[in-house]
Structure formats: C-alpha cells, structure tokens
Amino acid sequence: SPLTKVKLINQLNEREADLGVKETVSWHSEYKDSAWVFIGGFPYELSEGDIICVFSQYGEIVNINLVRDKKTGKSKGFCFLCYEDQRSTILAVDNFNGIKIKGRTLRVDHVKDYRPPKDSEDIDDVTKMLREEGCAPTAPEDEQNAVPAKKLKKDKK
C-alpha cells in the first residue's frame, strides 16, 4: 500500500540518521544517477505550477510530467519531477515523503530509470514543449556564452 511505503521510507531515513550512515552508503546512493522523483497522492486539483512551487524549495526544477486522464485531462494525483541537481532529490524524498497537503498524504520516492511517456498524436503543444525542453529557465541567447568575470577577494590580514 502507498501509506506503508511512506512509513517504510521514513523509518529507513530515521534509522540511517540514528546510525550516522555516510552519504556514500545511504540507500539514496542507489539513485545517484537520476534526478527524477515520483510524487504521488497529492490533491487532484493541483497544477504543475502548484507542484513546482512546493518542490522548488529544495532545488531548481527542470522538468515535470503531471500524469492526466487522456479523455478528461484531469490529474491522476501523481507526477514525475526532475531536478537540475540530483542532490535535491534526497532533500525532497527526506522532507516531503509523508507530509499532508489538503488532507492527502504525499508519497515521494526516487525514480531510478525514468522513461518519458510515448506521445500520442493528440498531445497539446504546451505539454509537447515541456517534455522536449523541460521547464528550466534559460538565459537569453546573447548571454548564454558570456562568462561572468570573477571578483578577486583581497586578503585580509
């Protein structure tokens, strides 16, 4: 059951914290090559923007796939989210797994091998663009190749 998985993840995190387990041998290290997380159990009325707003407190989000009913377009209450930095996934799993939003318990877990959905012909343009390009902010083209100059700090003695 999803709630059992929520409890198991939280117990595992507690046990690792109590034992002082190093990051390199933590259960999270199995997912070090993936910046994707699964988020399930959230209220159906939440949009991509709502989810990004909540989950961006632990890092820059570069892609989201909110799973919707193909006929009605309504959310199914779960999504896959990709962070720019994989370490953000650890923070999200540790801090959001088991919390309640509008009376519903969130399940947040790592995704080892995320595969984007195969698009059907009737996909809307916005969803298609999000899946291809992600939702990360981009710098204007004239700034993309500019390297910021480093300011040298003077030694204080």
Tab-separated table of C-alpha atoms in Angstrom:
chain	number	residue	atom	x	y	z
A	1	SER	CA	0.000	0.000	0.000
A	2	PRO	CA	1.238	3.550	-0.673
A	3	LEU	CA	0.974	4.549	3.006
A	4	THR	CA	3.065	1.539	4.028
A	5	LYS	CA	5.776	2.660	1.591
A	6	VAL	CA	5.643	6.186	3.080
A	7	LYS	CA	6.193	4.735	6.567
A	8	LEU	CA	8.992	2.420	5.406
A	9	ILE	CA	10.905	5.258	3.714
A	10	ASN	CA	10.567	7.423	6.823
A	11	GLN	CA	11.729	4.548	9.074
A	12	LEU	CA	14.722	3.907	6.823
A	13	ASN	CA	15.676	7.594	6.936
A	14	GLU	CA	15.351	7.638	10.742
A	15	ARG	CA	17.487	4.518	11.107
A	16	GLU	CA	20.214	5.978	8.868
A	17	ALA	CA	20.156	9.241	10.822
A	18	ASP	CA	20.398	7.395	14.161
A	19	LEU	CA	23.320	5.280	12.929
A	20	GLY	CA	25.102	8.209	11.274
A	21	VAL	CA	25.231	6.444	7.911
A	22	LYS	CA	27.521	8.153	5.395
A	23	GLU	CA	26.051	9.574	2.197
A	24	THR	CA	28.034	7.133	0.042
A	25	VAL	CA	26.418	4.069	1.656
A	26	SER	CA	22.955	5.542	2.218
A	27	TRP	CA	20.010	3.935	0.438
A	28	HIS	CA	19.774	7.200	-1.533
A	29	SER	CA	23.130	6.474	-3.226
A	30	GLU	CA	21.464	3.750	-5.308
A	31	TYR	CA	19.737	6.608	-7.170
A	32	LYS	CA	22.783	8.866	-7.608
A	33	ASP	CA	22.466	8.791	-11.407
A	34	SER	CA	18.859	10.024	-11.546
A	35	ALA	CA	17.491	13.480	-10.749
A	36	TRP	CA	13.862	12.287	-11.092
A	37	VAL	CA	11.402	11.777	-8.232
A	38	PHE	CA	7.935	10.260	-8.126
A	39	ILE	CA	5.301	12.263	-6.259
A	40	GLY	CA	2.002	10.547	-5.559
A	41	GLY	CA	-1.118	11.085	-3.504
A	42	PHE	CA	-1.460	14.824	-3.956
A	43	PRO	CA	-4.843	16.550	-4.390
A	44	TYR	CA	-6.209	16.223	-7.920
A	45	GLU	CA	-6.754	19.967	-8.279
A	46	LEU	CA	-3.031	20.799	-8.005
A	47	SER	CA	-1.461	22.018	-11.248
A	48	GLU	CA	2.116	21.715	-12.483
A	49	GLY	CA	2.695	25.248	-11.198
A	50	ASP	CA	1.454	24.347	-7.702
A	51	ILE	CA	3.735	21.305	-7.528
A	52	ILE	CA	6.733	23.264	-8.820
A	53	CYS	CA	6.008	25.991	-6.250
A	54	VAL	CA	6.136	23.484	-3.375
A	55	PHE	CA	9.020	21.306	-4.583
A	56	SER	CA	11.295	24.119	-5.814
A	57	GLN	CA	12.274	24.929	-2.230
A	58	TYR	CA	14.831	22.098	-2.476
A	59	GLY	CA	16.259	22.926	-5.893
A	60	GLU	CA	15.759	24.103	-9.449
A	61	ILE	CA	13.151	22.022	-11.263
A	62	VAL	CA	13.911	21.342	-14.917
A	63	ASN	CA	11.038	19.060	-15.942
A	64	ILE	CA	7.675	17.792	-14.728
A	65	ASN	CA	5.258	15.197	-16.050
A	66	LEU	CA	1.877	15.523	-14.326
A	67	VAL	CA	0.010	12.370	-15.315
A	68	ARG	CA	-3.506	13.136	-16.557
A	69	ASP	CA	-6.513	11.170	-17.729
A	70	LYS	CA	-6.322	11.051	-21.541
A	71	LYS	CA	-10.046	11.707	-22.032
A	72	THR	CA	-10.831	14.297	-19.351
A	73	GLY	CA	-7.403	15.904	-18.946
A	74	LYS	CA	-7.811	15.768	-15.156
A	75	SER	CA	-4.834	14.996	-12.937
A	76	LYS	CA	-4.478	11.442	-11.675
A	77	GLY	CA	-2.815	12.707	-8.469
A	78	PHE	CA	0.762	11.746	-9.295
A	79	CYS	CA	3.657	13.093	-11.309
A	80	PHE	CA	7.332	12.717	-12.103
A	81	LEU	CA	9.597	15.675	-11.436
A	82	CYS	CA	13.223	16.278	-12.434
A	83	TYR	CA	15.635	18.475	-10.500
A	84	GLU	CA	18.631	20.218	-12.026
A	85	ASP	CA	20.862	18.809	-9.259
A	86	GLN	CA	20.450	15.171	-8.218
A	87	ARG	CA	21.171	16.031	-4.572
A	88	SER	CA	17.861	17.899	-4.465
A	89	THR	CA	16.072	14.555	-4.844
A	90	ILE	CA	17.426	13.425	-1.467
A	91	LEU	CA	16.107	16.562	0.218
A	92	ALA	CA	12.715	16.180	-1.466
A	93	VAL	CA	12.352	12.493	-0.551
A	94	ASP	CA	13.512	13.031	3.039
A	95	ASN	CA	11.397	16.127	3.690
A	96	PHE	CA	8.222	15.682	1.631
A	97	ASN	CA	7.542	11.954	1.939
A	98	GLY	CA	4.620	11.530	4.353
A	99	ILE	CA	3.545	15.177	4.618
A	100	LYS	CA	-0.104	16.097	4.128
A	101	ILE	CA	-1.417	18.577	1.595
A	102	LYS	CA	-5.148	19.329	1.842
A	103	GLY	CA	-5.685	16.152	3.877
A	104	ARG	CA	-3.844	13.827	1.480
A	105	THR	CA	-0.559	12.109	2.363
A	106	LEU	CA	2.215	12.586	-0.186
A	107	ARG	CA	4.416	9.730	-1.280
A	108	VAL	CA	7.767	10.921	-2.609
A	109	ASP	CA	10.393	8.478	-3.828
A	110	HIS	CA	13.390	8.294	-6.130
A	111	VAL	CA	12.978	7.117	-9.726
A	112	LYS	CA	15.903	5.053	-10.997
A	113	ASP	CA	15.145	4.820	-14.729
A	114	TYR	CA	12.618	7.453	-15.777
A	115	ARG	CA	11.246	6.961	-19.270
A	116	PRO	CA	9.230	9.815	-20.794
A	117	PRO	CA	5.767	8.798	-21.990
A	118	LYS	CA	5.269	7.969	-25.638
A	119	ASP	CA	3.307	10.876	-27.057
A	120	SER	CA	0.046	10.298	-28.799
A	121	GLU	CA	-0.974	12.369	-31.792
A	122	ASP	CA	-3.476	14.442	-29.797
A	123	ILE	CA	-0.973	15.901	-27.311
A	124	ASP	CA	-1.253	19.665	-26.800
A	125	ASP	CA	1.592	21.996	-27.799
A	126	VAL	CA	2.437	23.110	-24.245
A	127	THR	CA	2.814	19.529	-22.981
A	128	LYS	CA	4.880	18.609	-26.041
A	129	MET	CA	7.213	21.582	-25.472
A	130	LEU	CA	7.559	20.766	-21.739
A	131	ARG	CA	8.507	17.171	-22.491
A	132	GLU	CA	11.068	18.180	-25.111
A	133	GLU	CA	12.618	21.221	-23.452
A	134	GLY	CA	11.734	20.883	-19.771
A	135	CYS	CA	10.703	23.860	-17.684
A	136	ALA	CA	14.086	25.162	-16.569
A	137	PRO	CA	14.698	28.864	-17.032
A	138	THR	CA	17.031	29.713	-19.889
A	139	ALA	CA	19.261	32.717	-20.362
A	140	PRO	CA	18.765	34.918	-23.415
A	141	GLU	CA	20.891	33.711	-26.350
A	142	ASP	CA	23.263	36.678	-26.162
A	143	GLU	CA	24.027	35.818	-22.503
A	144	GLN	CA	24.422	32.050	-22.866
A	145	ASN	CA	28.060	32.184	-23.956
A	146	ALA	CA	29.066	35.090	-21.742
A	147	VAL	CA	31.309	34.038	-18.885
A	148	PRO	CA	30.866	36.132	-15.754
A	149	ALA	CA	34.048	37.790	-14.539
A	150	LYS	CA	35.182	36.661	-11.099
A	151	LYS	CA	35.765	39.298	-8.487
A	152	LEU	CA	39.016	38.802	-6.670
A	153	LYS	CA	38.819	38.984	-2.899
A	154	LYS	CA	41.564	40.883	-1.160
A	155	ASP	CA	43.380	39.011	1.566
A	156	LYS	CA	42.646	40.408	4.995
A	157	LYS	CA	45.463	40.084	7.494
